[in-house]
Amino acid sequence: MKERLEELKQEALAKVEQADSVQGLKDVRVEYLGKKGPITEVLRGMGKLSKEERPVIGQLANDVREHIAQAIETKQTALEDAALEKQLEEESIDVTLPARPVKIGGPHLLTSIVEEIEDLFIGMGFEIKEGPEVETDYYNFEALNLPKGHPARDMQDSFYVTEELLMRTHTSPVQARTMGAKNGSEPVKMICPGKVYRRDTDDATHSHQFTQIEGLLVDKNVRMSDLKGVLNAFAKQMFGADREIRLRPSFFPFTEPSVEMDISCKVCGGSGCSVCKGTGWIEILGGGMVHPNVLEMAGYDPKEYSGFAFGMGPERIAMLKYGVDDIRHFYTNDIRFLEQYHKA
Ligand code: 2NL
């Protein structure tokens, strides 16, 4: 029996040694240490042994069993280590490979233009102010010399939330609010960029939502020539030092007198072409001297204070500067349109 156990041990150890997979090892375990295995069989036959032999063989059988189990465990660890090693080898990352390109976005053309205009006016000492897009009838119309029933309200038909609340039709209410907070005794020098809303049918040049930038300067002794100087500086920085400006008389309910500003056409140099519709001039913005009623409603004494104001549409500015032919390009966000201006 001793020899038989020794033989089984050698046999099992050899098979453990040869096993090249975890499954192979499991098979060896079942074969030798399982309930139907030869060692169990030896132990079962111990009844036939003498009293003296029984503990010796019992001990030996347990040792052999222990030895084989130990060998299986050692081999299993070795196989698992080797498998992990192999996997790590195969999955190793080549850090010298060139990186995948990262798609880098950029600011929207409209954002770039608004920021460019902001920078120009900050350079001339203006502050940037923002305000609510849902406005009261008072700040959107009343405080700007547009009383209820005024015909000019029709041109700015809007989206109403209630009778007294609406989506602002211009950024002027931000200026009315800013002036109102000064107790009629401090100068104001501000621009206000932001979204505005009109009940309009969208087409190549109209949108129910668009952007406006308005400027306002209120102080003692502000004159029309101050407006002209500021707008001239703006036009030359925005469109090129070779551009001329001209002011034409116009009408706005919140300014008196009112003007519209044109810049000389860059395409034809002033001789007339399709871009300027044969006039040599392109309309850029509107402005004027703040109406005395507007100053008064904001708390200023119009005999002591005067001011100029102007308003422009950055979409229009961008369309003229870059030859964009449809205002809807700004809002539909076709990536092919937007990408053209990422280096602009
Ligand atoms: C345009 C013309 C304009 C103003 C805006 C203004 C604001 C206050 C007082 C007086 Cl608080 N005026 N703003 C004045 C004249 C013209 O905008 O064509 N905008 C796109």
Tab-separated table of C-alpha atoms and ligand atoms in Angstrom:
chain	number	residue	atom	x	y	z
A	1	MET	CA	0.000	0.000	0.000
A	2	LYS	CA	2.876	2.287	0.782
A	3	GLU	CA	4.292	1.719	-2.660
A	4	ARG	CA	0.892	2.253	-4.250
A	5	LEU	CA	0.560	5.637	-2.486
A	6	GLU	CA	4.068	6.647	-3.450
A	7	GLU	CA	3.340	5.680	-7.036
A	8	LEU	CA	0.114	7.708	-7.045
A	9	LYS	CA	1.962	10.686	-5.642
A	10	GLN	CA	4.635	10.588	-8.353
A	11	GLU	CA	2.006	10.087	-11.051
A	12	ALA	CA	-0.113	13.001	-9.818
A	13	LEU	CA	2.869	15.316	-9.404
A	14	ALA	CA	3.996	14.524	-12.945
A	15	LYS	CA	0.527	15.358	-14.263
A	16	VAL	CA	0.470	18.586	-12.266
A	17	GLU	CA	3.814	19.462	-13.769
A	18	GLN	CA	2.533	18.777	-17.269
A	19	ALA	CA	-0.752	20.647	-16.877
A	20	ASP	CA	-0.744	23.795	-19.021
A	21	SER	CA	-4.135	25.218	-18.088
A	22	VAL	CA	-6.244	25.857	-15.012
A	23	GLN	CA	-8.831	23.426	-16.414
A	24	GLY	CA	-6.124	20.769	-16.815
A	25	LEU	CA	-5.232	21.219	-13.142
A	26	LYS	CA	-8.866	20.852	-12.128
A	27	ASP	CA	-8.967	17.542	-13.990
A	28	VAL	CA	-5.897	16.322	-12.091
A	29	ARG	CA	-7.506	17.346	-8.790
A	30	VAL	CA	-10.696	15.441	-9.601
A	31	GLU	CA	-8.753	12.446	-10.864
A	32	TYR	CA	-6.525	12.026	-7.811
A	33	LEU	CA	-8.190	13.801	-4.911
A	34	GLY	CA	-11.857	13.347	-5.885
A	35	LYS	CA	-14.302	11.112	-4.070
A	36	LYS	CA	-13.837	8.400	-6.693
A	37	GLY	CA	-10.081	8.892	-6.859
A	38	PRO	CA	-7.425	6.283	-6.048
A	39	ILE	CA	-6.378	7.855	-2.744
A	40	THR	CA	-9.925	7.753	-1.415
A	41	GLU	CA	-9.987	4.162	-2.530
A	42	VAL	CA	-6.795	3.381	-0.598
A	43	LEU	CA	-8.289	4.972	2.496
A	44	ARG	CA	-11.432	2.920	2.067
A	45	GLY	CA	-9.410	-0.280	1.994
A	46	MET	CA	-7.715	0.503	5.314
A	47	GLY	CA	-10.173	-1.739	7.163
A	48	LYS	CA	-8.236	-4.700	5.945
A	49	LEU	CA	-5.019	-3.487	7.507
A	50	SER	CA	-3.556	-4.448	10.863
A	51	LYS	CA	-3.963	-2.173	13.878
A	52	GLU	CA	-0.292	-1.140	13.646
A	53	GLU	CA	-0.342	-0.415	9.954
A	54	ARG	CA	-3.573	1.563	9.951
A	55	PRO	CA	-2.329	4.890	11.439
A	56	VAL	CA	0.903	4.732	9.430
A	57	ILE	CA	-0.893	4.293	6.131
A	58	GLY	CA	-3.576	6.787	7.159
A	59	GLN	CA	-0.911	9.370	7.909
A	60	LEU	CA	0.899	8.619	4.667
A	61	ALA	CA	-2.289	8.860	2.599
A	62	ASN	CA	-3.071	12.234	4.165
A	63	ASP	CA	0.488	13.446	3.510
A	64	VAL	CA	0.262	12.362	-0.120
A	65	ARG	CA	-3.112	14.063	-0.502
A	66	GLU	CA	-1.732	17.207	1.123
A	67	HIS	CA	1.366	17.151	-1.063
A	68	ILE	CA	-0.655	16.837	-4.290
A	69	ALA	CA	-3.081	19.584	-3.212
A	70	GLN	CA	-0.149	21.853	-2.445
A	71	ALA	CA	1.451	21.139	-5.816
A	72	ILE	CA	-1.827	21.892	-7.600
A	73	GLU	CA	-2.169	25.196	-5.769
A	74	THR	CA	1.420	26.245	-6.550
A	75	LYS	CA	0.980	25.327	-10.191
A	76	GLN	CA	-2.351	27.155	-10.379
A	77	THR	CA	-0.770	30.370	-9.095
A	78	ALA	CA	2.029	29.986	-11.615
A	79	LEU	CA	-0.437	29.458	-14.478
A	80	GLU	CA	-2.525	32.466	-13.457
A	81	ASP	CA	0.566	34.666	-13.172
A	82	ALA	CA	1.704	33.565	-16.603
A	83	ALA	CA	-1.742	34.295	-18.093
A	84	LEU	CA	-1.774	37.781	-16.567
A	85	GLU	CA	1.755	38.411	-17.781
A	86	LYS	CA	0.769	37.368	-21.288
A	87	GLN	CA	-2.340	39.592	-21.231
A	88	LEU	CA	-0.328	42.599	-20.038
A	89	GLU	CA	2.188	41.948	-22.753
A	90	GLU	CA	-0.503	41.866	-25.435
A	91	GLU	CA	-2.368	44.915	-24.135
A	92	SER	CA	0.625	47.125	-23.582
A	93	ILE	CA	0.127	50.722	-24.782
A	94	ASP	CA	2.555	52.268	-27.194
A	95	VAL	CA	2.951	55.715	-25.688
A	96	THR	CA	5.011	56.847	-28.684
A	97	LEU	CA	1.985	56.597	-31.041
A	98	PRO	CA	0.777	59.999	-32.272
A	99	ALA	CA	-2.285	61.193	-30.310
A	100	ARG	CA	-5.730	61.230	-31.900
A	101	PRO	CA	-6.520	64.791	-32.951
A	102	VAL	CA	-8.849	66.631	-30.551
A	103	LYS	CA	-11.565	68.602	-32.325
A	104	ILE	CA	-11.217	72.163	-31.067
A	105	GLY	CA	-14.219	74.457	-31.332
A	106	GLY	CA	-14.243	78.220	-31.292
A	107	PRO	CA	-16.513	81.111	-30.498
A	108	HIS	CA	-19.648	81.610	-32.609
A	109	LEU	CA	-19.263	84.383	-35.184
A	110	LEU	CA	-21.952	86.410	-33.396
A	111	THR	CA	-20.144	86.031	-30.056
A	112	SER	CA	-16.861	87.160	-31.681
A	113	ILE	CA	-18.484	90.231	-33.231
A	114	VAL	CA	-20.275	91.226	-30.004
A	115	GLU	CA	-17.018	90.860	-28.066
A	116	GLU	CA	-15.108	92.830	-30.682
A	117	ILE	CA	-17.647	95.678	-30.468
A	118	GLU	CA	-17.571	95.524	-26.656
A	119	ASP	CA	-13.760	95.791	-26.711
A	120	LEU	CA	-13.870	98.856	-28.975
A	121	PHE	CA	-16.265	100.682	-26.666
A	122	ILE	CA	-14.475	99.567	-23.491
A	123	GLY	CA	-11.421	101.172	-25.141
A	124	MET	CA	-13.359	104.455	-25.264
A	125	GLY	CA	-14.375	104.221	-21.605
A	126	PHE	CA	-17.858	102.712	-21.908
A	127	GLU	CA	-19.186	100.201	-19.351
A	128	ILE	CA	-20.999	96.993	-20.380
A	129	LYS	CA	-24.482	96.642	-18.843
A	130	GLU	CA	-27.013	93.835	-19.068
A	131	GLY	CA	-30.667	93.575	-18.107
A	132	PRO	CA	-33.756	91.352	-18.213
A	133	GLU	CA	-35.099	89.961	-21.500
A	134	VAL	CA	-38.638	89.870	-20.092
A	135	GLU	CA	-39.450	93.542	-19.560
A	136	THR	CA	-42.224	95.697	-18.253
A	137	ASP	CA	-44.224	97.816	-20.663
A	138	TYR	CA	-42.928	100.806	-18.725
A	139	TYR	CA	-39.191	100.237	-19.337
A	140	ASN	CA	-39.561	98.819	-22.842
A	141	PHE	CA	-41.870	101.564	-24.168
A	142	GLU	CA	-43.162	104.184	-21.745
A	143	ALA	CA	-39.772	105.323	-20.399
A	144	LEU	CA	-38.524	105.634	-23.994
A	145	ASN	CA	-41.138	108.142	-25.070
A	146	LEU	CA	-43.386	105.470	-26.539
A	147	PRO	CA	-46.644	105.932	-24.619
A	148	LYS	CA	-49.530	103.468	-25.073
A	149	GLY	CA	-51.134	103.981	-28.462
A	150	HIS	CA	-47.991	105.493	-30.014
A	151	PRO	CA	-47.862	104.400	-33.666
A	152	ALA	CA	-44.185	103.430	-33.412
A	153	ARG	CA	-45.169	100.618	-31.043
A	154	ASP	CA	-46.632	98.813	-34.050
A	155	MET	CA	-43.200	98.565	-35.675
A	156	GLN	CA	-41.983	96.796	-32.574
A	157	ASP	CA	-44.847	94.346	-32.203
A	158	SER	CA	-43.695	91.860	-29.651
A	159	PHE	CA	-44.324	88.681	-27.711
A	160	TYR	CA	-46.393	89.496	-24.642
A	161	VAL	CA	-46.300	87.478	-21.436
A	162	THR	CA	-49.108	89.522	-19.871
A	163	GLU	CA	-50.616	92.928	-20.736
A	164	GLU	CA	-47.757	94.601	-18.882
A	165	LEU	CA	-44.889	92.117	-19.480
A	166	LEU	CA	-43.234	91.364	-22.796
A	167	MET	CA	-40.061	90.063	-24.401
A	168	ARG	CA	-38.015	93.249	-24.815
A	169	THR	CA	-38.016	94.639	-28.359
A	170	HIS	CA	-34.703	96.478	-27.921
A	171	THR	CA	-31.987	96.774	-25.272
A	172	SER	CA	-32.961	100.400	-24.492
A	173	PRO	CA	-34.774	99.394	-21.258
A	174	VAL	CA	-31.354	98.445	-19.831
A	175	GLN	CA	-30.308	102.048	-20.444
A	176	ALA	CA	-33.529	103.447	-19.016
A	177	ARG	CA	-32.974	101.352	-15.878
A	178	THR	CA	-29.305	102.407	-15.611
A	179	MET	CA	-30.184	106.106	-15.950
A	180	GLY	CA	-33.033	105.725	-13.456
A	181	ALA	CA	-30.633	104.405	-10.829
A	182	LYS	CA	-28.441	107.546	-10.950
A	183	ASN	CA	-30.907	109.894	-9.211
A	184	GLY	CA	-30.497	112.362	-12.069
A	185	SER	CA	-27.086	113.475	-10.914
A	186	GLU	CA	-24.409	111.211	-12.340
A	187	PRO	CA	-23.114	110.731	-15.878
A	188	VAL	CA	-23.745	107.443	-17.728
A	189	LYS	CA	-21.415	105.928	-20.316
A	190	MET	CA	-22.512	102.452	-21.247
A	191	ILE	CA	-23.223	99.928	-23.946
A	192	CYS	CA	-25.700	97.098	-23.585
A	193	PRO	CA	-25.490	94.015	-25.774
A	194	GLY	CA	-28.207	91.376	-25.676
A	195	LYS	CA	-30.991	89.382	-27.259
A	196	VAL	CA	-34.148	91.187	-28.356
A	197	TYR	CA	-37.463	89.956	-29.778
A	198	ARG	CA	-39.901	91.171	-32.418
A	199	ARG	CA	-43.042	89.632	-33.840
A	200	ASP	CA	-41.484	89.255	-37.286
A	201	THR	CA	-41.577	86.577	-39.952
A	202	ASP	CA	-38.116	85.072	-40.379
A	203	ASP	CA	-36.417	85.594	-43.737
A	204	ALA	CA	-32.916	86.375	-45.036
A	205	THR	CA	-32.802	89.735	-43.244
A	206	HIS	CA	-35.396	89.386	-40.428
A	207	SER	CA	-35.523	87.235	-37.331
A	208	HIS	CA	-38.021	87.097	-34.462
A	209	GLN	CA	-35.009	86.990	-32.126
A	210	PHE	CA	-31.818	88.877	-32.818
A	211	THR	CA	-29.047	90.762	-31.075
A	212	GLN	CA	-28.730	94.443	-30.400
A	213	ILE	CA	-25.992	96.616	-29.001
A	214	GLU	CA	-26.990	100.051	-27.845
A	215	GLY	CA	-24.789	102.797	-26.511
A	216	LEU	CA	-25.640	105.710	-24.256
A	217	LEU	CA	-23.679	108.678	-22.967
A	218	VAL	CA	-25.356	111.142	-20.607
A	219	ASP	CA	-23.464	114.056	-19.076
A	220	LYS	CA	-23.385	117.828	-19.034
A	221	ASN	CA	-22.697	119.451	-22.431
A	222	VAL	CA	-22.938	116.336	-24.571
A	223	ARG	CA	-23.361	117.335	-28.214
A	224	MET	CA	-24.094	115.753	-31.587
A	225	SER	CA	-20.416	116.121	-32.509
A	226	ASP	CA	-19.543	113.805	-29.570
A	227	LEU	CA	-21.824	111.167	-31.074
A	228	LYS	CA	-20.233	111.647	-34.485
A	229	GLY	CA	-16.700	111.375	-33.059
A	230	VAL	CA	-17.460	108.172	-31.144
A	231	LEU	CA	-19.238	106.562	-34.104
A	232	ASN	CA	-16.474	107.572	-36.501
A	233	ALA	CA	-13.859	105.960	-34.242
A	234	PHE	CA	-16.014	102.827	-33.986
A	235	ALA	CA	-16.568	102.559	-37.772
A	236	LYS	CA	-12.892	103.000	-38.611
A	237	GLN	CA	-11.755	100.407	-36.064
A	238	MET	CA	-14.461	97.938	-37.049
A	239	PHE	CA	-14.335	98.238	-40.834
A	240	GLY	CA	-10.964	99.840	-41.632
A	241	ALA	CA	-9.290	103.242	-41.368
A	242	ASP	CA	-10.047	103.926	-45.039
A	243	ARG	CA	-13.814	104.011	-44.465
A	244	GLU	CA	-15.738	107.273	-44.329
A	245	ILE	CA	-18.949	107.832	-42.369
A	246	ARG	CA	-21.918	110.043	-43.055
A	247	LEU	CA	-24.925	110.933	-40.917
A	248	ARG	CA	-28.385	111.286	-42.452
A	249	PRO	CA	-31.432	112.736	-40.697
A	250	SER	CA	-33.843	110.090	-39.450
A	251	PHE	CA	-36.503	109.491	-36.835
A	252	PHE	CA	-36.596	107.518	-33.579
A	253	PRO	CA	-39.116	108.257	-30.855
A	254	PHE	CA	-36.405	108.245	-28.137
A	255	THR	CA	-33.943	110.610	-29.828
A	256	GLU	CA	-34.253	114.164	-31.169
A	257	PRO	CA	-32.660	114.912	-33.502
A	258	SER	CA	-32.153	111.405	-34.888
A	259	VAL	CA	-29.656	110.178	-37.439
A	260	GLU	CA	-28.704	107.134	-39.404
A	261	MET	CA	-25.056	106.408	-40.048
A	262	ASP	CA	-23.654	104.994	-43.271
A	263	ILE	CA	-20.111	103.860	-44.031
A	264	SER	CA	-18.533	104.191	-47.449
A	265	CYS	CA	-18.793	101.013	-49.516
A	266	LYS	CA	-15.574	99.035	-49.508
A	267	VAL	CA	-16.517	96.995	-52.562
A	268	CYS	CA	-16.763	99.927	-54.988
A	269	GLY	CA	-15.005	102.611	-52.951
A	270	GLY	CA	-18.054	104.880	-53.206
A	271	SER	CA	-18.821	104.784	-56.935
A	272	GLY	CA	-21.818	102.488	-56.524
A	273	CYS	CA	-22.237	98.718	-56.833
A	274	SER	CA	-24.713	95.942	-56.009
A	275	VAL	CA	-23.585	95.724	-52.350
A	276	CYS	CA	-24.388	99.412	-51.704
A	277	LYS	CA	-27.265	99.355	-54.223
A	278	GLY	CA	-25.545	101.994	-56.343
A	279	THR	CA	-25.363	104.610	-53.582
A	280	GLY	CA	-21.719	104.189	-52.491
A	281	TRP	CA	-22.933	104.029	-48.850
A	282	ILE	CA	-24.031	101.227	-46.521
A	283	GLU	CA	-26.339	101.809	-43.545
A	284	ILE	CA	-24.770	100.618	-40.284
A	285	LEU	CA	-26.717	101.997	-37.333
A	286	GLY	CA	-29.089	104.593	-35.944
A	287	GLY	CA	-28.690	107.110	-33.157
A	288	GLY	CA	-29.292	110.639	-31.994
A	289	MET	CA	-29.539	112.988	-29.047
A	290	VAL	CA	-31.525	111.476	-26.181
A	291	HIS	CA	-35.046	112.924	-26.251
A	292	PRO	CA	-35.640	115.380	-23.372
A	293	ASN	CA	-38.729	113.377	-22.345
A	294	VAL	CA	-36.549	110.274	-21.931
A	295	LEU	CA	-34.009	112.162	-19.802
A	296	GLU	CA	-36.772	113.653	-17.700
A	297	MET	CA	-38.523	110.317	-17.098
A	298	ALA	CA	-35.183	108.862	-15.960
A	299	GLY	CA	-34.829	111.687	-13.429
A	300	TYR	CA	-32.428	114.021	-15.267
A	301	ASP	CA	-33.068	117.714	-15.799
A	302	PRO	CA	-32.830	118.103	-19.615
A	303	LYS	CA	-31.717	121.709	-19.171
A	304	GLU	CA	-28.682	120.516	-17.237
A	305	TYR	CA	-27.976	117.135	-18.817
A	306	SER	CA	-27.888	115.962	-22.405
A	307	GLY	CA	-26.899	112.713	-24.012
A	308	PHE	CA	-26.468	110.726	-27.163
A	309	ALA	CA	-27.580	107.198	-27.891
A	310	PHE	CA	-27.214	104.756	-30.732
A	311	GLY	CA	-28.202	101.233	-31.591
A	312	MET	CA	-26.910	98.605	-33.960
A	313	GLY	CA	-27.481	94.978	-34.902
A	314	PRO	CA	-24.304	92.884	-34.588
A	315	GLU	CA	-25.737	90.333	-37.056
A	316	ARG	CA	-25.917	93.078	-39.681
A	317	ILE	CA	-22.394	94.245	-38.791
A	318	ALA	CA	-21.079	90.671	-39.182
A	319	MET	CA	-23.023	90.169	-42.430
A	320	LEU	CA	-21.436	93.300	-43.914
A	321	LYS	CA	-17.971	92.561	-42.573
A	322	TYR	CA	-17.871	88.923	-43.720
A	323	GLY	CA	-20.375	88.860	-46.571
A	324	VAL	CA	-22.886	86.598	-44.797
A	325	ASP	CA	-25.976	86.536	-47.020
A	326	ASP	CA	-28.663	85.235	-44.648
A	327	ILE	CA	-29.277	86.181	-40.995
A	328	ARG	CA	-30.592	82.637	-40.327
A	329	HIS	CA	-27.020	81.318	-40.626
A	330	PHE	CA	-26.391	82.781	-37.153
A	331	TYR	CA	-29.101	80.684	-35.534
A	332	THR	CA	-29.235	77.408	-37.460
A	333	ASN	CA	-25.655	76.619	-36.473
A	334	ASP	CA	-24.547	74.580	-39.462
A	335	ILE	CA	-21.032	73.620	-38.389
A	336	ARG	CA	-19.757	74.281	-41.943
A	337	PHE	CA	-20.841	77.906	-41.574
A	338	LEU	CA	-19.475	78.326	-38.052
A	339	GLU	CA	-16.077	76.740	-38.757
A	340	GLN	CA	-15.266	79.335	-41.417
A	341	TYR	CA	-14.949	81.970	-38.695
A	342	HIS	CA	-12.978	80.094	-36.075
A	343	LYS	CA	-9.782	81.811	-37.130
A	344	ALA	CA	-11.499	85.150	-37.669
B	1	2NL	C1	-31.200	101.031	-34.572
B	1	2NL	C2	-31.406	102.289	-33.855
B	1	2NL	C3	-31.307	103.339	-31.752
B	1	2NL	C4	-31.380	104.306	-29.570
B	1	2NL	C5	-31.303	103.217	-30.382
B	1	2NL	C6	-31.729	104.989	-27.244
B	1	2NL	C7	-31.777	104.548	-25.954
B	1	2NL	C8	-32.131	105.423	-24.967
B	1	2NL	C9	-32.411	106.692	-25.235
B	1	2NL	C10	-32.354	107.108	-26.542
B	1	2NL	CL1	-32.221	104.888	-23.370
B	1	2NL	N1	-32.030	106.250	-27.517
B	1	2NL	N2	-31.390	104.128	-28.215
B	1	2NL	C11	-31.449	105.553	-30.157
B	1	2NL	C12	-31.488	105.682	-31.524
B	1	2NL	C13	-31.395	104.572	-32.328
B	1	2NL	O1	-31.221	102.185	-32.482
B	1	2NL	O2	-31.262	100.985	-35.748
B	1	2NL	N3	-30.947	99.959	-33.866
B	1	2NL	C14	-30.719	98.666	-34.416
